[in-house]
PDB file of N, CA and C in Angstrom:
ATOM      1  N   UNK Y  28      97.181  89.484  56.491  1.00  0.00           N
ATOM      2  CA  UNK Y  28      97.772  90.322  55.487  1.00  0.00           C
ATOM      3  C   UNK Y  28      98.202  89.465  54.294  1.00  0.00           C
ATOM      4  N   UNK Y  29      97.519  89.700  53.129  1.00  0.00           N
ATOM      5  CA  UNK Y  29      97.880  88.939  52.038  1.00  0.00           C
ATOM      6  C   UNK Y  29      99.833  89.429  51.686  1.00  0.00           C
ATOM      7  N   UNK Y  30     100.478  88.430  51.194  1.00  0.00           N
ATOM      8  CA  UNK Y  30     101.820  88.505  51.353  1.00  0.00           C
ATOM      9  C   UNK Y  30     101.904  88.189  49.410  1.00  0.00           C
ATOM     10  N   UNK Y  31     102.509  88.676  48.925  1.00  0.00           N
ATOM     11  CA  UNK Y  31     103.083  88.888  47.524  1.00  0.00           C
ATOM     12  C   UNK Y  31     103.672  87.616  47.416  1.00  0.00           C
ATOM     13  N   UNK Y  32     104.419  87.412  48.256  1.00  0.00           N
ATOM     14  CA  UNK Y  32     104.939  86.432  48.150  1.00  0.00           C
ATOM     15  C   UNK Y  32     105.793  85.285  49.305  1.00  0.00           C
ATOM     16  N   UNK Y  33     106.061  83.865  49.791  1.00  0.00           N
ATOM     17  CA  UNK Y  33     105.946  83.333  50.795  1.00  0.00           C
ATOM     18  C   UNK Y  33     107.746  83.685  51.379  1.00  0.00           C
ATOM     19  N   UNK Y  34     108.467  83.741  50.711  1.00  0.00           N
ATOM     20  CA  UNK Y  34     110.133  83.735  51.341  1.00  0.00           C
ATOM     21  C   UNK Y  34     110.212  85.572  51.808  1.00  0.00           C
ATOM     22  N   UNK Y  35     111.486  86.391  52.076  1.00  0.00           N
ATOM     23  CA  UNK Y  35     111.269  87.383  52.546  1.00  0.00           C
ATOM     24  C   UNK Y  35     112.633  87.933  51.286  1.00  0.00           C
ATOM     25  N   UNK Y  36     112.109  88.671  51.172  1.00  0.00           N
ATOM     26  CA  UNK Y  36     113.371  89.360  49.494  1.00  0.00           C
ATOM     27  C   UNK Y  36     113.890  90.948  50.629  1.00  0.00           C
ATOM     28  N   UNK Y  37     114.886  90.499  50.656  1.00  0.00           N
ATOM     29  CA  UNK Y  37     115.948  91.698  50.961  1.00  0.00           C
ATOM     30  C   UNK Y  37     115.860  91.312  53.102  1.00  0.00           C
ATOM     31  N   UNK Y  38     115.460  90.567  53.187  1.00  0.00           N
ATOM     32  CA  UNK Y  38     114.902  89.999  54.956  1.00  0.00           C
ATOM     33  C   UNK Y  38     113.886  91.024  55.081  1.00  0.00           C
ATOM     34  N   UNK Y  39     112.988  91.010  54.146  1.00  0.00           N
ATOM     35  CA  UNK Y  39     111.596  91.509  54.615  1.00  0.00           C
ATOM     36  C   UNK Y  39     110.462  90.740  53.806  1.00  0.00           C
ATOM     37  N   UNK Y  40     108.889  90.919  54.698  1.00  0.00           N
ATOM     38  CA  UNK Y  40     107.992  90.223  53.614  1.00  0.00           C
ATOM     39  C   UNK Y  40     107.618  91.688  52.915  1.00  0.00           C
ATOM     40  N   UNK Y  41     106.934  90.914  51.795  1.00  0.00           N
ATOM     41  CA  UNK Y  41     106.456  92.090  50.764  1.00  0.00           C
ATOM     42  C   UNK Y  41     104.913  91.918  50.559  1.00  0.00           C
ATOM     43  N   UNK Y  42     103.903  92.656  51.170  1.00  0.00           N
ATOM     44  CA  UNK Y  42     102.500  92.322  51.231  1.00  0.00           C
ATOM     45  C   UNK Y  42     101.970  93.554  51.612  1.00  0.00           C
ATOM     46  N   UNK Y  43     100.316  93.706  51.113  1.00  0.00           N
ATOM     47  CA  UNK Y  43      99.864  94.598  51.196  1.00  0.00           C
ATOM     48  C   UNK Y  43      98.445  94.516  52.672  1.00  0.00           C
ATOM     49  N   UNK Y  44      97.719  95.399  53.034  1.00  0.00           N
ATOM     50  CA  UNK Y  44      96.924  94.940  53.992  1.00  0.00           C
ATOM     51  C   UNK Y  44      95.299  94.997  52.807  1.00  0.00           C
ATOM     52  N   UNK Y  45      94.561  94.608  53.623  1.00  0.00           N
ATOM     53  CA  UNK Y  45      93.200  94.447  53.596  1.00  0.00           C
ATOM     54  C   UNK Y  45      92.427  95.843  53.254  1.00  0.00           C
ATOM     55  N   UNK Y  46      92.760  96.744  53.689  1.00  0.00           N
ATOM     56  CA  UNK Y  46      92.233  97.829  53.892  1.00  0.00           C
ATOM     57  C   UNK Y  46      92.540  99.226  53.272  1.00  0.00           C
ATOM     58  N   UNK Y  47      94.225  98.500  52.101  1.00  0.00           N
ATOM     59  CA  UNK Y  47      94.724  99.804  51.540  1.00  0.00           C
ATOM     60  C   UNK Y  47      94.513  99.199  50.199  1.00  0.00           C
ATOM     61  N   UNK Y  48      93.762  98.510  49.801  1.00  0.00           N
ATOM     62  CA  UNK Y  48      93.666  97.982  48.280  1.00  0.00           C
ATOM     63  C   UNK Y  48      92.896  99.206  47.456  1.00  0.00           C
ATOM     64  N   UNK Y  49      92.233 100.479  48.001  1.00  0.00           N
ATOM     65  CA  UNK Y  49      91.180 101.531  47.676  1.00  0.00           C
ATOM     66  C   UNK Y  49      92.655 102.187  47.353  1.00  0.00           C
ATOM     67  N   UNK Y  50      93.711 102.383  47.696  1.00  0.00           N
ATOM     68  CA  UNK Y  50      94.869 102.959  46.860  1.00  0.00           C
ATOM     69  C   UNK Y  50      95.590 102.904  45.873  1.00  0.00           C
ATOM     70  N   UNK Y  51      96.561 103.230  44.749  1.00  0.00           N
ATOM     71  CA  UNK Y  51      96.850 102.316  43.761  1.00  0.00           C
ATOM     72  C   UNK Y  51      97.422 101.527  44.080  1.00  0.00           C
ATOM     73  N   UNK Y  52      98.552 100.650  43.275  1.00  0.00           N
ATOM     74  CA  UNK Y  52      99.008  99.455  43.567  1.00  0.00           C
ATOM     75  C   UNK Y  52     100.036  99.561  44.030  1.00  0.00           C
ATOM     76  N   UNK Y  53     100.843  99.017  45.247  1.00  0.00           N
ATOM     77  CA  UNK Y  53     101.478  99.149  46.242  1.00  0.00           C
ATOM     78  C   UNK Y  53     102.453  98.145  47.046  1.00  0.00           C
ATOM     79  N   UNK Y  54     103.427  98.090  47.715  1.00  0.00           N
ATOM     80  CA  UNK Y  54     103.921  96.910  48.254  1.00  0.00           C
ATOM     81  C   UNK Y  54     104.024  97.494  50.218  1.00  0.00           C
ATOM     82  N   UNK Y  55     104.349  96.884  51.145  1.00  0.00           N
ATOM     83  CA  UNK Y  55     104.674  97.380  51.670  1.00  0.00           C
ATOM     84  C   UNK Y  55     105.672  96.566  52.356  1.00  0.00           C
ATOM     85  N   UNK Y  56     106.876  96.533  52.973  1.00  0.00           N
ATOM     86  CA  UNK Y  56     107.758  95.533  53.472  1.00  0.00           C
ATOM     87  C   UNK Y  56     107.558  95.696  54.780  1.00  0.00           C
ATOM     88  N   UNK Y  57     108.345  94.825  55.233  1.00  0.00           N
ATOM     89  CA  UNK Y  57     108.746  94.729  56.543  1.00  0.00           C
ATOM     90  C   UNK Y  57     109.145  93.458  56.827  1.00  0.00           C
ATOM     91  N   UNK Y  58     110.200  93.872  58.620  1.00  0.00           N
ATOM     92  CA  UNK Y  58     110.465  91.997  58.667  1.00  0.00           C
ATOM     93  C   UNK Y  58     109.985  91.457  59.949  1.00  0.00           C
ATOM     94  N   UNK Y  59     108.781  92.617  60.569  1.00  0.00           N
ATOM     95  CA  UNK Y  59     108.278  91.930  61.870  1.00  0.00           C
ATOM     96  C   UNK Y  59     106.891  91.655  61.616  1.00  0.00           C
ATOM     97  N   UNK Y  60     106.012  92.934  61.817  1.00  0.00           N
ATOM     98  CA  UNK Y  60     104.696  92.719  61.650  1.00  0.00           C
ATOM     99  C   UNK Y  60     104.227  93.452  60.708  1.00  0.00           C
ATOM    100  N   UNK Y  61     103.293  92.732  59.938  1.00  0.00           N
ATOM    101  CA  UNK Y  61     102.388  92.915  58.477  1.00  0.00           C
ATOM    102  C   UNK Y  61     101.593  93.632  58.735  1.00  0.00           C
ATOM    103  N   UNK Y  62     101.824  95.139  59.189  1.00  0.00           N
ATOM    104  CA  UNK Y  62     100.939  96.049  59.339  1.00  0.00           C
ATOM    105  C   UNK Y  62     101.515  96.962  58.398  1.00  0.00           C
ATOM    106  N   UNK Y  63     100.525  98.486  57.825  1.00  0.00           N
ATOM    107  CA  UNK Y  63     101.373  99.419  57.409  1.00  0.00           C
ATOM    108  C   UNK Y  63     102.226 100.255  58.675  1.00  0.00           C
ATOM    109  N   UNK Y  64     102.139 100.150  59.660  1.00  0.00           N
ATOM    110  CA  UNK Y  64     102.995 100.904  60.965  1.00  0.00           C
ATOM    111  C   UNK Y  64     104.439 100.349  60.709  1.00  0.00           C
ATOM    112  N   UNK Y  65     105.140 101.299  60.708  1.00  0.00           N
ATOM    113  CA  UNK Y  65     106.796 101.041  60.551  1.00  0.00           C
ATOM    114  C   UNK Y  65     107.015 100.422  59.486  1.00  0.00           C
ATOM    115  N   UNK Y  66     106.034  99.982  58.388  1.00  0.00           N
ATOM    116  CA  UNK Y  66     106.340  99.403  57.152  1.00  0.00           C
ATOM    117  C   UNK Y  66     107.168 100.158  56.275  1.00  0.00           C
ATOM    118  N   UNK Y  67     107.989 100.083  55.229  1.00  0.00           N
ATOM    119  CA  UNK Y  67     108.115 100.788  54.096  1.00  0.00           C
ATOM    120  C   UNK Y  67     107.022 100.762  53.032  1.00  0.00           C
ATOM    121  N   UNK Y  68     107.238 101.628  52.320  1.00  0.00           N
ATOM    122  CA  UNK Y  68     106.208 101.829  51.228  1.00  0.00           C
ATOM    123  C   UNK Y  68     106.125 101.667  50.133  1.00  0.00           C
ATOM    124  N   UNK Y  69     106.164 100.899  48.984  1.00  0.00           N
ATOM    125  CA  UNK Y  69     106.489 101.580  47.215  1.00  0.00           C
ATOM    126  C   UNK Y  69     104.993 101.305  46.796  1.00  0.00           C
ATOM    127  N   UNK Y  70     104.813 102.528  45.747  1.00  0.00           N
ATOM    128  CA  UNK Y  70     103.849 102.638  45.008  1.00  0.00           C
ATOM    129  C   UNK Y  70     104.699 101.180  43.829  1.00  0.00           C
ATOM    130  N   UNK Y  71     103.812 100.950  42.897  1.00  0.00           N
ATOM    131  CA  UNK Y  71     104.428 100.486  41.696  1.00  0.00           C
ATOM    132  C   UNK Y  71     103.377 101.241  40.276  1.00  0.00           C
ATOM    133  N   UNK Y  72     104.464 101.774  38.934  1.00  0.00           N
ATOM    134  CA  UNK Y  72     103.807 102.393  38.205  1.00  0.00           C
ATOM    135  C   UNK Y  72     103.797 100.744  36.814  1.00  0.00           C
ATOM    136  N   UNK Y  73     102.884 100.984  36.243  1.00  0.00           N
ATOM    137  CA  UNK Y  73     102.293 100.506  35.203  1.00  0.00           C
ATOM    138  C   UNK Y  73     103.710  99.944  34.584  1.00  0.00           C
ATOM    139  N   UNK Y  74     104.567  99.919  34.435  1.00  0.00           N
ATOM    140  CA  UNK Y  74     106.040  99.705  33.849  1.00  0.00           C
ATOM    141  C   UNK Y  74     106.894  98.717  35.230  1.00  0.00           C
ATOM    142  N   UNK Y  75     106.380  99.084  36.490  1.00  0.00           N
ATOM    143  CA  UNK Y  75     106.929  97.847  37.310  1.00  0.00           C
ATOM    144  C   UNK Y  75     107.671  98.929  38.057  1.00  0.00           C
ATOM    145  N   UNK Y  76     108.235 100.299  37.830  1.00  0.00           N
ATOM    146  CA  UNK Y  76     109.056 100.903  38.352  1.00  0.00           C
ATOM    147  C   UNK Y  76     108.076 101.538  39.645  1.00  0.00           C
ATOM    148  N   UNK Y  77     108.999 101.028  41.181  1.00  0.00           N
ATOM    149  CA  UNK Y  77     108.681 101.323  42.208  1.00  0.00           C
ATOM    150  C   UNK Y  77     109.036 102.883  42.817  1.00  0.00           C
ATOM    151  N   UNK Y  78     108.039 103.609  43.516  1.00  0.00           N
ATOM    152  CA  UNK Y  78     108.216 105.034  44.013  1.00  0.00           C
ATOM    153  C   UNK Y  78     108.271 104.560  45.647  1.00  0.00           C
ATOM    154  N   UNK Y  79     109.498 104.905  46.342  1.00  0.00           N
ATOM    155  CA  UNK Y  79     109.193 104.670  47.738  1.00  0.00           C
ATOM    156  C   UNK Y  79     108.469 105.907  48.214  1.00  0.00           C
ATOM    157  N   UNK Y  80     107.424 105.660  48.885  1.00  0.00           N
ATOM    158  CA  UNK Y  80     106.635 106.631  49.551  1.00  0.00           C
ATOM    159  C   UNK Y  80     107.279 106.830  51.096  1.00  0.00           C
ATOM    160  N   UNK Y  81     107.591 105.634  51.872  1.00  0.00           N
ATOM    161  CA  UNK Y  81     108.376 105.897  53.492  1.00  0.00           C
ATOM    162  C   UNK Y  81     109.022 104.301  53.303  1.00  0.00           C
ATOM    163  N   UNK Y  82     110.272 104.771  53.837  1.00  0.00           N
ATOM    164  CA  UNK Y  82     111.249 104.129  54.080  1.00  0.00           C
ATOM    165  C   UNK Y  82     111.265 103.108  55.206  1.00  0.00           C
ATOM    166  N   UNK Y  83     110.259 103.235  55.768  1.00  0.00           N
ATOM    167  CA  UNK Y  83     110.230 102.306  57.561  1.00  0.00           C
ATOM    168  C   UNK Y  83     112.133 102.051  57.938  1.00  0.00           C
ATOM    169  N   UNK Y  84     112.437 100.594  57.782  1.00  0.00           N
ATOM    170  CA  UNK Y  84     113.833 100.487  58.732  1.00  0.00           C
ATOM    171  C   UNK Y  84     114.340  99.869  57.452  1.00  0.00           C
ATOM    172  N   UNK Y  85     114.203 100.142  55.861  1.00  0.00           N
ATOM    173  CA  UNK Y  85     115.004  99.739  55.444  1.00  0.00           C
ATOM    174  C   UNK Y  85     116.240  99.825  55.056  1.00  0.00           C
ATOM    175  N   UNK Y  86     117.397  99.859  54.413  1.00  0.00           N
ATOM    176  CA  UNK Y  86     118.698 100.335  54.606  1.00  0.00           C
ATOM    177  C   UNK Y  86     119.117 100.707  53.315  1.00  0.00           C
ATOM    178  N   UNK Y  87     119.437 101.549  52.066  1.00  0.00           N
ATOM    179  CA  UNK Y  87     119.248 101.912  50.984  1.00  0.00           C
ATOM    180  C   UNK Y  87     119.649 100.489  49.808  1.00  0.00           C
ATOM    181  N   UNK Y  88     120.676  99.678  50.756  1.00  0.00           N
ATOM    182  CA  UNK Y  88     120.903  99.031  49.364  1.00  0.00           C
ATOM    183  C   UNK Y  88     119.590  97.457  49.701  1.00  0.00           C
ATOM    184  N   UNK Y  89     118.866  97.314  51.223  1.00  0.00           N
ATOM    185  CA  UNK Y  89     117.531  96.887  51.014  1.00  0.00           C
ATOM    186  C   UNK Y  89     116.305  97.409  49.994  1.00  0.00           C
ATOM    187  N   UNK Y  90     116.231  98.663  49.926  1.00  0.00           N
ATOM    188  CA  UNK Y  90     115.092  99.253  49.006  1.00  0.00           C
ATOM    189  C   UNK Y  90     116.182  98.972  47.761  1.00  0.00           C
ATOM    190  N   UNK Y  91     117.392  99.639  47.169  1.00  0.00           N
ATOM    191  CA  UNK Y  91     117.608  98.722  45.964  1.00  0.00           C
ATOM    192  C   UNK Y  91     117.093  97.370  45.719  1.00  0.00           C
ATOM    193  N   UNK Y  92     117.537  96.554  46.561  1.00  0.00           N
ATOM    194  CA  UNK Y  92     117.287  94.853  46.316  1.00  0.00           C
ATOM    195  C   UNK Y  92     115.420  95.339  45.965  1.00  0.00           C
ATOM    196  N   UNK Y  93     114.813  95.534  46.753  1.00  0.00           N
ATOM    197  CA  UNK Y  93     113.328  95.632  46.886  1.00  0.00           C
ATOM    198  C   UNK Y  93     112.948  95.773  44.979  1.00  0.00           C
ATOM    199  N   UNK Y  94     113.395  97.465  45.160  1.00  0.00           N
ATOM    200  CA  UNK Y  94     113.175  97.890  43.951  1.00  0.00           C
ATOM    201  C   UNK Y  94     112.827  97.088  42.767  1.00  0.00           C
ATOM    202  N   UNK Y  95     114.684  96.521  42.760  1.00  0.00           N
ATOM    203  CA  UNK Y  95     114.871  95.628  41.283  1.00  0.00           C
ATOM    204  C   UNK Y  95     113.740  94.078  41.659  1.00  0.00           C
ATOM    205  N   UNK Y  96     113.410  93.796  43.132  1.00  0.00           N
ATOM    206  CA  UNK Y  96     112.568  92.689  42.809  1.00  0.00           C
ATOM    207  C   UNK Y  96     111.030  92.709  42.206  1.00  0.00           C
ATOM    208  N   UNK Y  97     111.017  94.229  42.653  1.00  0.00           N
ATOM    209  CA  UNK Y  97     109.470  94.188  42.230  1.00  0.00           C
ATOM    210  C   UNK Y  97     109.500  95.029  40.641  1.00  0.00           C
ATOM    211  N   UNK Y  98     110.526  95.538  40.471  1.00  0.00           N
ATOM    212  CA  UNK Y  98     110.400  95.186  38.497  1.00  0.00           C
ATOM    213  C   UNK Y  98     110.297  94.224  37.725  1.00  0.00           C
ATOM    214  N   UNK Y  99     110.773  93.327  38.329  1.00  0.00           N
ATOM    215  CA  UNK Y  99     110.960  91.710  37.778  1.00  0.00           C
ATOM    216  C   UNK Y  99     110.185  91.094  38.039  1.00  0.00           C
ATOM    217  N   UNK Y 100     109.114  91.369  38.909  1.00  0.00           N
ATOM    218  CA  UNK Y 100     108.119  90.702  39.089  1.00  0.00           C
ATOM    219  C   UNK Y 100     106.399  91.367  39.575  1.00  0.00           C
ATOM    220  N   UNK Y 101     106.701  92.666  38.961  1.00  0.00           N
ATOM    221  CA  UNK Y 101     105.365  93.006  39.412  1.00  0.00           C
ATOM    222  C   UNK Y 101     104.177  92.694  38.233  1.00  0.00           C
ATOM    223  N   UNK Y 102     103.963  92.025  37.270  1.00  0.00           N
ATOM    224  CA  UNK Y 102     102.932  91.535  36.429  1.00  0.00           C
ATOM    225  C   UNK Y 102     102.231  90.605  37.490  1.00  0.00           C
ATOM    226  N   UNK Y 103     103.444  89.286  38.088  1.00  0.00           N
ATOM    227  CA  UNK Y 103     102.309  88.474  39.401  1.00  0.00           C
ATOM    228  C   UNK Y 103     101.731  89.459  40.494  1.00  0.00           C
ATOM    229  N   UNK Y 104     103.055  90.154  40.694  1.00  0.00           N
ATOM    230  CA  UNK Y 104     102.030  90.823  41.973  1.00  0.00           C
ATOM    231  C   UNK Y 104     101.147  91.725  41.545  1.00  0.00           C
ATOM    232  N   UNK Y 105     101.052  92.242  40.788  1.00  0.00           N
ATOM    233  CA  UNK Y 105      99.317  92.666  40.323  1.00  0.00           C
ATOM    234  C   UNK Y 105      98.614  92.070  39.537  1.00  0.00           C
ATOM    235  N   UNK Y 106      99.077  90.973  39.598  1.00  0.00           N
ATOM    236  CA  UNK Y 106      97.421  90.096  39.854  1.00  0.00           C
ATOM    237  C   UNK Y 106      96.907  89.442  40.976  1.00  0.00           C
ATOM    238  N   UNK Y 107      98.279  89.432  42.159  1.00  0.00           N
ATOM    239  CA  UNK Y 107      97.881  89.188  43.072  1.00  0.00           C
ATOM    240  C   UNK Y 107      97.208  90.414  43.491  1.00  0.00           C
ATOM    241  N   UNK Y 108      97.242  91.483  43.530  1.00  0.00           N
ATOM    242  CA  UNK Y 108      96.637  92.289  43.928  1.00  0.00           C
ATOM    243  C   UNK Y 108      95.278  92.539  43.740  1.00  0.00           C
ATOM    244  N   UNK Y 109      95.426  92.585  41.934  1.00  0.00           N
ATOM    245  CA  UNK Y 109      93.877  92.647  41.574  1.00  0.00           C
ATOM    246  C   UNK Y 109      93.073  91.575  42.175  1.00  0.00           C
ATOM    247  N   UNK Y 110      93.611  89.926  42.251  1.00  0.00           N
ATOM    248  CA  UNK Y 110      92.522  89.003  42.706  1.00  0.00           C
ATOM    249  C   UNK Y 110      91.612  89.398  44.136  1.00  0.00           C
ATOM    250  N   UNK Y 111      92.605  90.359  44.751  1.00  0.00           N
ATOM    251  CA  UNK Y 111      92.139  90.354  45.965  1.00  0.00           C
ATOM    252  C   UNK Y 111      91.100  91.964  45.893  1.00  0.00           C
ATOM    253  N   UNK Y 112      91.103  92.461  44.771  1.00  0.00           N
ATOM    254  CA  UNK Y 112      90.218  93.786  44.720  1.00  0.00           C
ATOM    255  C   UNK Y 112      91.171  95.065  44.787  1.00  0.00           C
ATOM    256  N   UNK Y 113      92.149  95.072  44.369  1.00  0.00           N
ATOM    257  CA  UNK Y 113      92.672  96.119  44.321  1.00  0.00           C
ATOM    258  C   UNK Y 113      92.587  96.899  43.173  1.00  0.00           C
ATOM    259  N   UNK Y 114      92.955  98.416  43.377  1.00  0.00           N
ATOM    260  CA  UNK Y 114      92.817  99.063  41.966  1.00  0.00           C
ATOM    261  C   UNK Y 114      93.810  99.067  41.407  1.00  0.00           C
ATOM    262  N   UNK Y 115      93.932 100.206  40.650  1.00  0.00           N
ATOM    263  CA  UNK Y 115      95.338 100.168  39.217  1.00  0.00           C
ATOM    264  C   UNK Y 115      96.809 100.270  39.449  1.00  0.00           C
ATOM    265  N   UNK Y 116      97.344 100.896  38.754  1.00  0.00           N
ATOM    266  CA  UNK Y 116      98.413 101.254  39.226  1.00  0.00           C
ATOM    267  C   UNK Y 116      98.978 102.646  39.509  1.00  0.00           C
ATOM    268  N   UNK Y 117      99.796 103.103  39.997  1.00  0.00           N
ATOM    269  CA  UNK Y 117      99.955 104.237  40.565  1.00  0.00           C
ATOM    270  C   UNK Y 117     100.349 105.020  39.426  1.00  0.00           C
ATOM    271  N   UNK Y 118      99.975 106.018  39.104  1.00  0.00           N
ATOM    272  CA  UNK Y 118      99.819 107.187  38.234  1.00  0.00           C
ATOM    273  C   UNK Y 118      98.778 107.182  37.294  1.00  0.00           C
ATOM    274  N   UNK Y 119      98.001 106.190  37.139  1.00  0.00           N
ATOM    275  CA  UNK Y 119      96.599 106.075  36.591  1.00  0.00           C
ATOM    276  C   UNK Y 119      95.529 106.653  36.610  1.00  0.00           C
TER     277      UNK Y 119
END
């Protein structure tokens, strides 16, 4: 599972799988296994602002932390995304 990034922001990793890159652009957390099962979800729109789609086990002020990290930094992570073949961004 390609990982956004190597430390864990809020005690989760933030990475997408292999197989959901045919969706728009996306994060999914978690702090055990890098699957989408029990993961949480955020879309990310063109502006960086994240839509949680499912919550998996995170705790509201975890998806805050999440949130504000992936505004601040979703330009890298979609390019990490795109390098790996992903499409646009969500509402596109």
């Amino acid at each position: 599972m390609p990982k956004y990034f190597r430390d864990k922001i809020a005690d989760h990793y933030l990475y997408f799988t292999a197989k959901c890159i045919v969706e728009a652009m996306h994060v999914h957390a978690s702090d055990k296994k890098l699957t989408e099962a029990d993961s949480a979800k955020f879309f990310v729109k063109a502006d960086g602002t994240a839509v949680l789609q499912k919550r998996g086990d995170l705790t509201d002020s975890q998806i805050t932390t999440i949130e504000k990290f992936i505004k601040a930094n979703y330009v890298d992570m979609y390019k990490t995304w795109k390098d790996f073949g992903g499409g646009e961004f969500y509402g596109k």
